[in-house]
Short mmCIF file of N, CA and C in Angstrom, two decimals:
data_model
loop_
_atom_site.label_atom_id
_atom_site.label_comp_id
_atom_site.label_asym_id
_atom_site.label_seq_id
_atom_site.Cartn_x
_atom_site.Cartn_y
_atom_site.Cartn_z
N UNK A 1 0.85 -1.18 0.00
CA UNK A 1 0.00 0.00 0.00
C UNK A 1 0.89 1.24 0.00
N UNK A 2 0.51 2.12 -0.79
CA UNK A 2 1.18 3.29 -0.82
C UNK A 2 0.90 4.21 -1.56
N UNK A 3 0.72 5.58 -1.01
CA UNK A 3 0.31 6.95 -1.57
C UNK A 3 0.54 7.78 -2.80
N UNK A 4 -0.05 7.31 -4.05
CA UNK A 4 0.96 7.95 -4.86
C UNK A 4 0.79 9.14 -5.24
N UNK A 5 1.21 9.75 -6.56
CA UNK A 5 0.96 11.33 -7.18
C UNK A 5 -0.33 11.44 -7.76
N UNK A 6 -1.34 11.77 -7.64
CA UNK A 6 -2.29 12.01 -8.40
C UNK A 6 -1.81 12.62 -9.77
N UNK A 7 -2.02 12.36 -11.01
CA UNK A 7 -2.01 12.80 -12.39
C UNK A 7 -2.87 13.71 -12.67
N UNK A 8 -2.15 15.28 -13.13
CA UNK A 8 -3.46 16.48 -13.42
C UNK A 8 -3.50 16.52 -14.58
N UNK A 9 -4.71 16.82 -15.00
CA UNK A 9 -5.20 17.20 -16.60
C UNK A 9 -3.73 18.41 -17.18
N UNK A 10 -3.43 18.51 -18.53
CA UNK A 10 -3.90 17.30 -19.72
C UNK A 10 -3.20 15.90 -19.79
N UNK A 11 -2.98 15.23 -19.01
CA UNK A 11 -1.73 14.18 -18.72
C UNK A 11 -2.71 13.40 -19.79
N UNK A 12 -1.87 12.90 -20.57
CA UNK A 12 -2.80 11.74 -22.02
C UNK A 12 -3.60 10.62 -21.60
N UNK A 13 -2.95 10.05 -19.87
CA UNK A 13 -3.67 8.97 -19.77
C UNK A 13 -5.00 8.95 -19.21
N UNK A 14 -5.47 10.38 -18.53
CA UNK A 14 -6.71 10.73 -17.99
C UNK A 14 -7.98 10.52 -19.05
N UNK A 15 -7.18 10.90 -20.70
CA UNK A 15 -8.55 10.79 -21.97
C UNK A 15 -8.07 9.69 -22.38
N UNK A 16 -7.52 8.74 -22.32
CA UNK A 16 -7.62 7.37 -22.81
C UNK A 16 -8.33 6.54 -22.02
N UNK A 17 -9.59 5.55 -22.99
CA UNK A 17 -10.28 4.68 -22.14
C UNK A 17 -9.40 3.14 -21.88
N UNK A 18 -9.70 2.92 -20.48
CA UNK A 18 -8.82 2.20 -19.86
C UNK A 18 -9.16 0.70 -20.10
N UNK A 19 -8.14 -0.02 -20.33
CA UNK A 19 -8.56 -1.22 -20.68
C UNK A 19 -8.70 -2.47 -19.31
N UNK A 20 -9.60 -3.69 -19.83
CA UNK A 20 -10.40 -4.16 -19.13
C UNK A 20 -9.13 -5.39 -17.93
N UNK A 21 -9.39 -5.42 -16.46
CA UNK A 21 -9.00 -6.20 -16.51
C UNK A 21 -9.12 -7.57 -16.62
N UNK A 22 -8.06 -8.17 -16.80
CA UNK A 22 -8.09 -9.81 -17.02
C UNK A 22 -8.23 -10.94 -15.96
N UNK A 23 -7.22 -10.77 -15.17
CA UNK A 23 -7.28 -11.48 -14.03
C UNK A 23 -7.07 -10.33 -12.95
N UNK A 24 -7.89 -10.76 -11.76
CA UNK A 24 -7.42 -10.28 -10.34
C UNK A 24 -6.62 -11.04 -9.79
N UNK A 25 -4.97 -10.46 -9.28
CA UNK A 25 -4.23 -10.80 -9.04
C UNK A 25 -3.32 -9.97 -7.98
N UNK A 26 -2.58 -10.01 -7.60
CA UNK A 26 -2.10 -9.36 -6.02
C UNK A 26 -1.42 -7.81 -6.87
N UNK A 27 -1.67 -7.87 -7.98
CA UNK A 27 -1.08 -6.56 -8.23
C UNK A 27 -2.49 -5.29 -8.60
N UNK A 28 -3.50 -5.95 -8.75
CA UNK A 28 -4.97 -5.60 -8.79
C UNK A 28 -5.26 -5.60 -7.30
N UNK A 29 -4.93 -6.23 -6.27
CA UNK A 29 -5.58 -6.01 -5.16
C UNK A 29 -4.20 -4.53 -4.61
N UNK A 30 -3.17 -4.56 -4.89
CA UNK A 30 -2.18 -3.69 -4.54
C UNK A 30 -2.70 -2.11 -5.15
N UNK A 31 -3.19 -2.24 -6.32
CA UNK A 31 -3.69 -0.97 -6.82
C UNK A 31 -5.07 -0.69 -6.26
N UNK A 32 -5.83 -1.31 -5.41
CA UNK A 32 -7.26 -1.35 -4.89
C UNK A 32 -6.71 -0.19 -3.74
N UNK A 33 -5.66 -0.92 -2.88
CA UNK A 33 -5.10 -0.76 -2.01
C UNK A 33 -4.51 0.66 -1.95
N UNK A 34 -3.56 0.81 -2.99
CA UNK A 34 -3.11 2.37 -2.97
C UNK A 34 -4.23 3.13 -3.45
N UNK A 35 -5.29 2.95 -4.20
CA UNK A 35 -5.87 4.04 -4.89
C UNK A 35 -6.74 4.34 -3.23
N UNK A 36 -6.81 3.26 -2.30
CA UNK A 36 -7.19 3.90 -1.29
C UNK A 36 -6.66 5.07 -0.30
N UNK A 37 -5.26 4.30 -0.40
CA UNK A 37 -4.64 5.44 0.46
C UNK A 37 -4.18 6.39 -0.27
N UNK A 38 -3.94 6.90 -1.55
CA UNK A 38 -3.96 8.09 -2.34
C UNK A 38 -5.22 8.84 -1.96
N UNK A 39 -6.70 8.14 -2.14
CA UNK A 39 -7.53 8.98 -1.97
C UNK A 39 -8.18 9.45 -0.47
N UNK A 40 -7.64 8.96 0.49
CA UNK A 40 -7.28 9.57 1.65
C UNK A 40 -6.55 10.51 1.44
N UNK A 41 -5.09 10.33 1.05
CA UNK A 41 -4.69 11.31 1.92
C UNK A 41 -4.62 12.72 0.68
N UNK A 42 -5.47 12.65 -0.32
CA UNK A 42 -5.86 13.93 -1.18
C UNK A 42 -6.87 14.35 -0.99
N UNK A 43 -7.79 13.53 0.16
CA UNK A 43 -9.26 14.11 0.50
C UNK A 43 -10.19 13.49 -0.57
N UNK A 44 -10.10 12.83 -1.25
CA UNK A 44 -11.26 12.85 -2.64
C UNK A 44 -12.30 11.32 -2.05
N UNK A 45 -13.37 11.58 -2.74
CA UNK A 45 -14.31 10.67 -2.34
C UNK A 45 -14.05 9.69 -3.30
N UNK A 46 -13.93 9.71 -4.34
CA UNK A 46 -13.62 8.43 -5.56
C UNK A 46 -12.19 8.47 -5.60
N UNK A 47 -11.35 7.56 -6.21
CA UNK A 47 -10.31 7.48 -7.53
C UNK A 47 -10.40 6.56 -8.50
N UNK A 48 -9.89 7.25 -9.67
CA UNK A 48 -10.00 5.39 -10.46
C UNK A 48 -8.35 5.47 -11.38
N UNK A 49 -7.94 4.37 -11.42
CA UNK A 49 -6.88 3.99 -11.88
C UNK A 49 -5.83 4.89 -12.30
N UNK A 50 -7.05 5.70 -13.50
CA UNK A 50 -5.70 6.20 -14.26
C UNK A 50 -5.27 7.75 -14.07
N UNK A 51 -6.00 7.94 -12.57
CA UNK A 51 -5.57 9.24 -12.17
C UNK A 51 -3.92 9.15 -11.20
N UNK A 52 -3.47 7.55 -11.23
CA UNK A 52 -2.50 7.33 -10.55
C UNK A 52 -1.49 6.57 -11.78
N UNK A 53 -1.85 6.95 -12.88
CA UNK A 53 -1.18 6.55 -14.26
C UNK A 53 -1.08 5.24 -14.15
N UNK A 54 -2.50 4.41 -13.71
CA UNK A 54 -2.29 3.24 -14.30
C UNK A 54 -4.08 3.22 -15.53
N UNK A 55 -3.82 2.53 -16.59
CA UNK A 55 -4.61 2.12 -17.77
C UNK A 55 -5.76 1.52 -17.55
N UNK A 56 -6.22 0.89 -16.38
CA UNK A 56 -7.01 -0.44 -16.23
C UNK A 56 -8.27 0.23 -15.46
N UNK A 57 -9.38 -0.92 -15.58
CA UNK A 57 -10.49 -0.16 -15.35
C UNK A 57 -10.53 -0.64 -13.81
N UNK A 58 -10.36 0.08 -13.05
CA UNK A 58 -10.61 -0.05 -11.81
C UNK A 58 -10.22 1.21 -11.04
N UNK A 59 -11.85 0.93 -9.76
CA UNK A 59 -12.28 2.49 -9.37
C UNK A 59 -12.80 2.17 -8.14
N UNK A 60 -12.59 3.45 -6.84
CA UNK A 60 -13.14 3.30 -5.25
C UNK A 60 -13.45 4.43 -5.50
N UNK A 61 -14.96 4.12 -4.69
CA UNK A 61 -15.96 5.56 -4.05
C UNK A 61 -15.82 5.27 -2.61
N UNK A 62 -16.25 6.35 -1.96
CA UNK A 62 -16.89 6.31 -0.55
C UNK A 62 -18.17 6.46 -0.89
N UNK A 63 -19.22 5.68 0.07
CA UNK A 63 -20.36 5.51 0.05
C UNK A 63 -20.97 5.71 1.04
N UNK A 64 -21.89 7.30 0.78
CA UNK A 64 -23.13 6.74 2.29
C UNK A 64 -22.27 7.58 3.24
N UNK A 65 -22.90 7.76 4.26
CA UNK A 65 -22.26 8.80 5.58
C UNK A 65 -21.30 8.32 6.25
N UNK A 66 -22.31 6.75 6.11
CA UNK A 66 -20.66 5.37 6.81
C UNK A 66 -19.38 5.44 6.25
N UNK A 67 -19.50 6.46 4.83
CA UNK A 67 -18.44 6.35 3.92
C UNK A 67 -17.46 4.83 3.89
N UNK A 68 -18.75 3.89 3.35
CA UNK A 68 -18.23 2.18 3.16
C UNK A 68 -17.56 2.91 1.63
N UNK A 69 -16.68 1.49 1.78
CA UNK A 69 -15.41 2.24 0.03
C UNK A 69 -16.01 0.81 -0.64
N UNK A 70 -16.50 1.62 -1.73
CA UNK A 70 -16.76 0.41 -3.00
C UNK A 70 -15.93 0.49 -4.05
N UNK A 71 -15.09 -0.76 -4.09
CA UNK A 71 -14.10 -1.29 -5.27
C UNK A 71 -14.92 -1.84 -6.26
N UNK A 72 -14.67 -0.84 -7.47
CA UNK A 72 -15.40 -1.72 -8.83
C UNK A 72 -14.17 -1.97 -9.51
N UNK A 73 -14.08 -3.30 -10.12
CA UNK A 73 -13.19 -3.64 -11.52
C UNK A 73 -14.23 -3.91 -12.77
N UNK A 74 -13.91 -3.17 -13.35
CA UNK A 74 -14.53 -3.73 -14.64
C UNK A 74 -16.07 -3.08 -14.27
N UNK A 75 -16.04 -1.51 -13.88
CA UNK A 75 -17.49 -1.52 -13.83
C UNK A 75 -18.15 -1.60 -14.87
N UNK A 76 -19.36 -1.71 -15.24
CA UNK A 76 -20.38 -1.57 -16.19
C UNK A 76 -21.83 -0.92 -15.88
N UNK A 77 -22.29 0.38 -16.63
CA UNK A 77 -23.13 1.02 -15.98
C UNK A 77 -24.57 0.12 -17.17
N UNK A 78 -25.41 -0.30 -15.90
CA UNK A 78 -26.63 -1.42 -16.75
C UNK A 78 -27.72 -0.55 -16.82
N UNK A 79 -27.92 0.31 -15.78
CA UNK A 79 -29.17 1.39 -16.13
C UNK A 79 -29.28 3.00 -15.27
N UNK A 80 -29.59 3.54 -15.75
CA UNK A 80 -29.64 5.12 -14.62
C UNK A 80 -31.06 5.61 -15.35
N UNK A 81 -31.05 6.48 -14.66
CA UNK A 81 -32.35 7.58 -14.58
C UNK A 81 -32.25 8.74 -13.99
N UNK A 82 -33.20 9.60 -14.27
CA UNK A 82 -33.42 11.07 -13.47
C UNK A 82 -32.61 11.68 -14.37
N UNK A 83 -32.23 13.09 -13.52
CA UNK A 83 -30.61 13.97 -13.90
C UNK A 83 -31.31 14.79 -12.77
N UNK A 84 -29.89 15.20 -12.03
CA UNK A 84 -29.67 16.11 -11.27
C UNK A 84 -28.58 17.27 -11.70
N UNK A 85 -28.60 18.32 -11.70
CA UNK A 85 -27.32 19.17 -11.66
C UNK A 85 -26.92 19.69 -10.11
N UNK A 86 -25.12 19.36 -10.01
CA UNK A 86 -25.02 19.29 -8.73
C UNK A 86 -23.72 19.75 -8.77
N UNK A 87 -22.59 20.76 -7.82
CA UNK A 87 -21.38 20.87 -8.05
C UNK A 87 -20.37 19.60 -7.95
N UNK A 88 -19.23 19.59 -8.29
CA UNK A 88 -18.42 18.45 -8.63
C UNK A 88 -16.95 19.41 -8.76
N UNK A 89 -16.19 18.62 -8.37
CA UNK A 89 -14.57 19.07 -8.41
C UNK A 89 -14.07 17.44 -8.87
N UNK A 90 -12.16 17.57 -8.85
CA UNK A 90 -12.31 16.63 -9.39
C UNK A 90 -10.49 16.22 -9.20
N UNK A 91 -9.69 15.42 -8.11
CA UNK A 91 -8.37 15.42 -7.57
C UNK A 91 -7.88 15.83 -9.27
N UNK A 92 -7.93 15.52 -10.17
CA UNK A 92 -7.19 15.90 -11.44
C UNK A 92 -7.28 17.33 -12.04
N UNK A 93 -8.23 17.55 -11.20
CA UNK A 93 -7.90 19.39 -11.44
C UNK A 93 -8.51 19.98 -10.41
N UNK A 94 -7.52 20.35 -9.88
CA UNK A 94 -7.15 21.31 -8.84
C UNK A 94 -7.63 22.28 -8.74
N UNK A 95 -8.72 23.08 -7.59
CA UNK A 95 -9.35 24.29 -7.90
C UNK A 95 -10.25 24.41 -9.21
N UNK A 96 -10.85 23.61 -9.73
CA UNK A 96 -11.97 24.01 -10.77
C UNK A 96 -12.72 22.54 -10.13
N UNK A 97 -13.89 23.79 -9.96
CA UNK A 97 -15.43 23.09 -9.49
C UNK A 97 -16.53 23.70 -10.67
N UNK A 98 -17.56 22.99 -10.77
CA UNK A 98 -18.22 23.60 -11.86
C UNK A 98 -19.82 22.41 -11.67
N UNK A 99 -20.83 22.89 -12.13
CA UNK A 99 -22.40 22.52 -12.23
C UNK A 99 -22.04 21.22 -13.33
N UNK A 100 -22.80 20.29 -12.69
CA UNK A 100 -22.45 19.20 -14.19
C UNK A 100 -23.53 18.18 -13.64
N UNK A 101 -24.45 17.89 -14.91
CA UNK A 101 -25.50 17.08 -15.15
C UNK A 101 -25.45 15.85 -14.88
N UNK A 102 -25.56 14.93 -14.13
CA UNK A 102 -25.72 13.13 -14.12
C UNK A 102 -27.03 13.15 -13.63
N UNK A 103 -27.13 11.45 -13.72
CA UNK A 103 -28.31 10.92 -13.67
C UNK A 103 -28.63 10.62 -12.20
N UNK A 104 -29.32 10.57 -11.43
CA UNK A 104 -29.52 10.69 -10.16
C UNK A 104 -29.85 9.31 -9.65
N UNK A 105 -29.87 8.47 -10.33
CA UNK A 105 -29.86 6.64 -10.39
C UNK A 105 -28.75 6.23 -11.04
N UNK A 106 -28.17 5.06 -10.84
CA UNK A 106 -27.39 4.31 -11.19
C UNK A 106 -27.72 3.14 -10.86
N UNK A 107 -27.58 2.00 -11.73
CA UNK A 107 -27.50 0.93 -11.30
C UNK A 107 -26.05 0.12 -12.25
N UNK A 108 -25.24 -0.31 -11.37
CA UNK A 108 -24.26 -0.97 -12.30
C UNK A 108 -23.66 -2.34 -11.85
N UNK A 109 -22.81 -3.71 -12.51
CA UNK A 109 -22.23 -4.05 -12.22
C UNK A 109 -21.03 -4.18 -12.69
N UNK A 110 -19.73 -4.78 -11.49
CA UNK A 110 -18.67 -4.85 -11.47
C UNK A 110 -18.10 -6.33 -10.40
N UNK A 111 -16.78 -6.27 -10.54
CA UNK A 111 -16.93 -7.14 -9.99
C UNK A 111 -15.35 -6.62 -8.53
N UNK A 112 -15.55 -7.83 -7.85
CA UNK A 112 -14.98 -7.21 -6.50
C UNK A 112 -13.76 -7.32 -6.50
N UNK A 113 -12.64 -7.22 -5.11
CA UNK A 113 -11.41 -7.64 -4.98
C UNK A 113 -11.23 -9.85 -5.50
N UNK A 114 -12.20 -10.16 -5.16
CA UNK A 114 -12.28 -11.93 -5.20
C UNK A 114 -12.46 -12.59 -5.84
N UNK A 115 -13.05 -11.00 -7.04
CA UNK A 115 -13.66 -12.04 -8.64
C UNK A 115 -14.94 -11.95 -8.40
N UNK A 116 -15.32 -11.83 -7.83
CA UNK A 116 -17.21 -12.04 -7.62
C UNK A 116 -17.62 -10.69 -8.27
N UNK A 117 -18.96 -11.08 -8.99
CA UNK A 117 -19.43 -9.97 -9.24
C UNK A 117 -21.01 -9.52 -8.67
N UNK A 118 -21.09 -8.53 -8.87
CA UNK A 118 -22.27 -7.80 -7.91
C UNK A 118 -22.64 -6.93 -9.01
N UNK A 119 -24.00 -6.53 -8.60
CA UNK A 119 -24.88 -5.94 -8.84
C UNK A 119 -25.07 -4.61 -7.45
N UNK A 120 -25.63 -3.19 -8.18
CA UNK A 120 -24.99 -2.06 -7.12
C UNK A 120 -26.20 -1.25 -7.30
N UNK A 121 -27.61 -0.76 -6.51
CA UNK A 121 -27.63 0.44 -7.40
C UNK A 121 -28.12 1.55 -6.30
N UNK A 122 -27.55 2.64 -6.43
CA UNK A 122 -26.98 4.24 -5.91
C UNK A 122 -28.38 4.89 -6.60
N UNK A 123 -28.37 6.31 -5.60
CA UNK A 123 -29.01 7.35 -5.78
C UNK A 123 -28.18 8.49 -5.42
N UNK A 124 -28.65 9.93 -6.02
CA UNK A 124 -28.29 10.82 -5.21
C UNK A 124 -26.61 11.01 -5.39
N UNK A 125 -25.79 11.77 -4.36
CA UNK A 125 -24.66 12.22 -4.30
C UNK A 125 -23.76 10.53 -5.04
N UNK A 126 -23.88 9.56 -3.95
CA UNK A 126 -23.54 8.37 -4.31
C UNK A 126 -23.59 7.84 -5.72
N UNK A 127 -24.81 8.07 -6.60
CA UNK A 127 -24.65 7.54 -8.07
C UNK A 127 -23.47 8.92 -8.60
N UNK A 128 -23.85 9.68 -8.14
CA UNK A 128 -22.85 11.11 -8.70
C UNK A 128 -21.42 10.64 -9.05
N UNK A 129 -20.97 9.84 -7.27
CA UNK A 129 -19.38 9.84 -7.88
C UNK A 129 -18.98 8.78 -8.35
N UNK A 130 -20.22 7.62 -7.90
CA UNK A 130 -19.57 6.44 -9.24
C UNK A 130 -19.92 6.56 -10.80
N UNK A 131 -20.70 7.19 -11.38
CA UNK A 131 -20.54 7.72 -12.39
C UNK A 131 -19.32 8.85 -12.95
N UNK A 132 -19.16 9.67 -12.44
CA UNK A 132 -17.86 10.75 -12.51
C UNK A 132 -16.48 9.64 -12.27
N UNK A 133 -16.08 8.10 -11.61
CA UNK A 133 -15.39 7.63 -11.70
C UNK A 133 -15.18 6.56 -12.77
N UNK A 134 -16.01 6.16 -12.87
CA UNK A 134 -16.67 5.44 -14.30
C UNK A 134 -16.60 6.31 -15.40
N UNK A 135 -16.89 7.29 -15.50
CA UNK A 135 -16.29 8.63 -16.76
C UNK A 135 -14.50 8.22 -17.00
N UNK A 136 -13.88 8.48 -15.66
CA UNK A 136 -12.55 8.46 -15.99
C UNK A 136 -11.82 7.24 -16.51
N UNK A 137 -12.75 5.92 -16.56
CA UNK A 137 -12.09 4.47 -17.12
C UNK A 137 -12.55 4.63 -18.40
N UNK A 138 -13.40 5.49 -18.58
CA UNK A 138 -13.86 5.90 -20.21
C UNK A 138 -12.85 6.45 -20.86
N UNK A 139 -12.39 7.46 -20.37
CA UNK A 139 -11.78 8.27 -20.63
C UNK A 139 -12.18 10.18 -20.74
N UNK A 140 -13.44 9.76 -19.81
CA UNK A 140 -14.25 11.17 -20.17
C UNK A 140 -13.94 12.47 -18.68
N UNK A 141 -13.54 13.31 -19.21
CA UNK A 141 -13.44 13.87 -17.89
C UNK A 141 -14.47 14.69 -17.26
N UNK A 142 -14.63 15.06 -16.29
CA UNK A 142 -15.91 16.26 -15.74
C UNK A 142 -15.74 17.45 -16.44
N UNK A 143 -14.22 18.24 -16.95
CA UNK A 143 -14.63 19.43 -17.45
C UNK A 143 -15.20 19.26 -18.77
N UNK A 144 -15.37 18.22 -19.33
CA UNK A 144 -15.92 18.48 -20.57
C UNK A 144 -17.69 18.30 -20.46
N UNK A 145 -17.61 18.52 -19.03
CA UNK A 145 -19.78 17.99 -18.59
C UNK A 145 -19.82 19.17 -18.35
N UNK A 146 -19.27 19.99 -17.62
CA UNK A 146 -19.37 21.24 -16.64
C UNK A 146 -20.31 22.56 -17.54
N UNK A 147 -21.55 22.68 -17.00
CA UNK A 147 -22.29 23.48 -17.24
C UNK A 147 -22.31 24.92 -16.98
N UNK A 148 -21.52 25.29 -15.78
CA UNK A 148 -20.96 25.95 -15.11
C UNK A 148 -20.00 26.23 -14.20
N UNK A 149 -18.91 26.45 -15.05
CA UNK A 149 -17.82 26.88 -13.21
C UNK A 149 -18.08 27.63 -11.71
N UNK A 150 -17.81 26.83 -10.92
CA UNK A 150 -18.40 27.57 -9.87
C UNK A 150 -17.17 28.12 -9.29
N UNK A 151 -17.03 29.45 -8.78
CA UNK A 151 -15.48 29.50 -7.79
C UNK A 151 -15.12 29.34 -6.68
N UNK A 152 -14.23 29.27 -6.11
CA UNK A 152 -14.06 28.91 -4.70
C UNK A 152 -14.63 29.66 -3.74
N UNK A 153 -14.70 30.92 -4.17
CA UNK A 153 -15.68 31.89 -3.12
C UNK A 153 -16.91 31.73 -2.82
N UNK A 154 -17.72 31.05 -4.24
CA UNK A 154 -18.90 30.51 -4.48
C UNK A 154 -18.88 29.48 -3.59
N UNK A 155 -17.96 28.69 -3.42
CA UNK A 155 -18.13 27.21 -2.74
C UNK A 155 -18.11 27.30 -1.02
N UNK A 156 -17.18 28.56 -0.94
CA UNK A 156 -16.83 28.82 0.10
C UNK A 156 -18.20 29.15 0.72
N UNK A 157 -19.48 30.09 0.65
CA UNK A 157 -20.10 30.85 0.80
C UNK A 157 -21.65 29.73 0.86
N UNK A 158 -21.34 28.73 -0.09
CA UNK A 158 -22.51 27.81 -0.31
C UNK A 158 -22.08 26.83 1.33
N UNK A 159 -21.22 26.61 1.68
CA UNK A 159 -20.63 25.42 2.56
C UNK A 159 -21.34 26.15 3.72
N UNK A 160 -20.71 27.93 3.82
CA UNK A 160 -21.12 28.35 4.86
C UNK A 160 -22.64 28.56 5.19
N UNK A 161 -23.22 28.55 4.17
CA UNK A 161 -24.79 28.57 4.25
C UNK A 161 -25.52 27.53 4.87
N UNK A 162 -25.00 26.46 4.45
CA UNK A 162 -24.82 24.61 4.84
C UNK A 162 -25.46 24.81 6.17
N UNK A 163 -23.88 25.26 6.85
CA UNK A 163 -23.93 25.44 7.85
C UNK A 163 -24.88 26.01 8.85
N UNK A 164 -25.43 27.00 8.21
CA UNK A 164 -26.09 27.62 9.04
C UNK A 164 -27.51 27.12 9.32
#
């Protein structure tokens, strides 16, 4: 396990769609592993692979308030619905937050650290970032969704409202 560099936009491997893996093997459970502790210790609720310059389709969200971490390999999105517009940032670019459209359902499968596969399906904030992580094994990034940039003062000011 170990922390690596997050990769910032335009790095080539962020728009290349990532290829599938083959076998789960201790170097697939090793990348499960760091993309966890990368996305600790950068704060981010998702990562997927190739924001740590690796190719392969594999991706962790935090889920839920419990913030449980769901490892997808090989996700596959089987159905969604709704659309919400909701702010979104994104560890590959730094300081740009912006309004961006997803579907407010998800339902997908993937399969786990063991080989097993599952069936998943999210609402709300939760379908948000496994979709936006599932973008990046595409190869699609959030600024090319972004309806609106929002700025940090904006974000700053919305958090504090939260609050109140």
């Amino acid at each position: 396990m170990a922390i690596k560099k997050v990769v910032e936009h335009p790095a080539k491997v962020l728009s290349t769609p990532c290829a599938e893996v083959t076998e789960i093997n201790e170097d697939i459970i090793t990348l499960l592993d760091d993309l966890y502790d990368t996305m600790v210790e950068y704060d981010g609720v998702g990562i997927a692979a190739p924001q740590i310059n690796v190719g392969l389709r594999v991706a962790i969200v935090e889920l839920g308030e419990e913030r449980d971490i769901l490892e997808m390999i090989n996700p596959t999105v089987i159905e969604t619905d709704g659309a919400e517009i909701d702010i979104e940032g994104c560890l590959s670019f730094p300081g740009l937050y912006g309004e961006v459209e997803r579907p407010d359902y998800v339902k997908i499968e993937a399969c786990d650290r063991e080989g097993r596969v599952y069936e998943l399906e999210a609402g709300g904030f939760d379908a948000r970032a496994i979709l936006h992580e599932i973008d990046h094994l595409d190869g699609v990034l959030f600024d090319s969704k972004i309806k609106r940039i929002v700025t940090e003062d904006e974000l700053e000011a919305m958090y504090a409202e939260e609050e109140e």
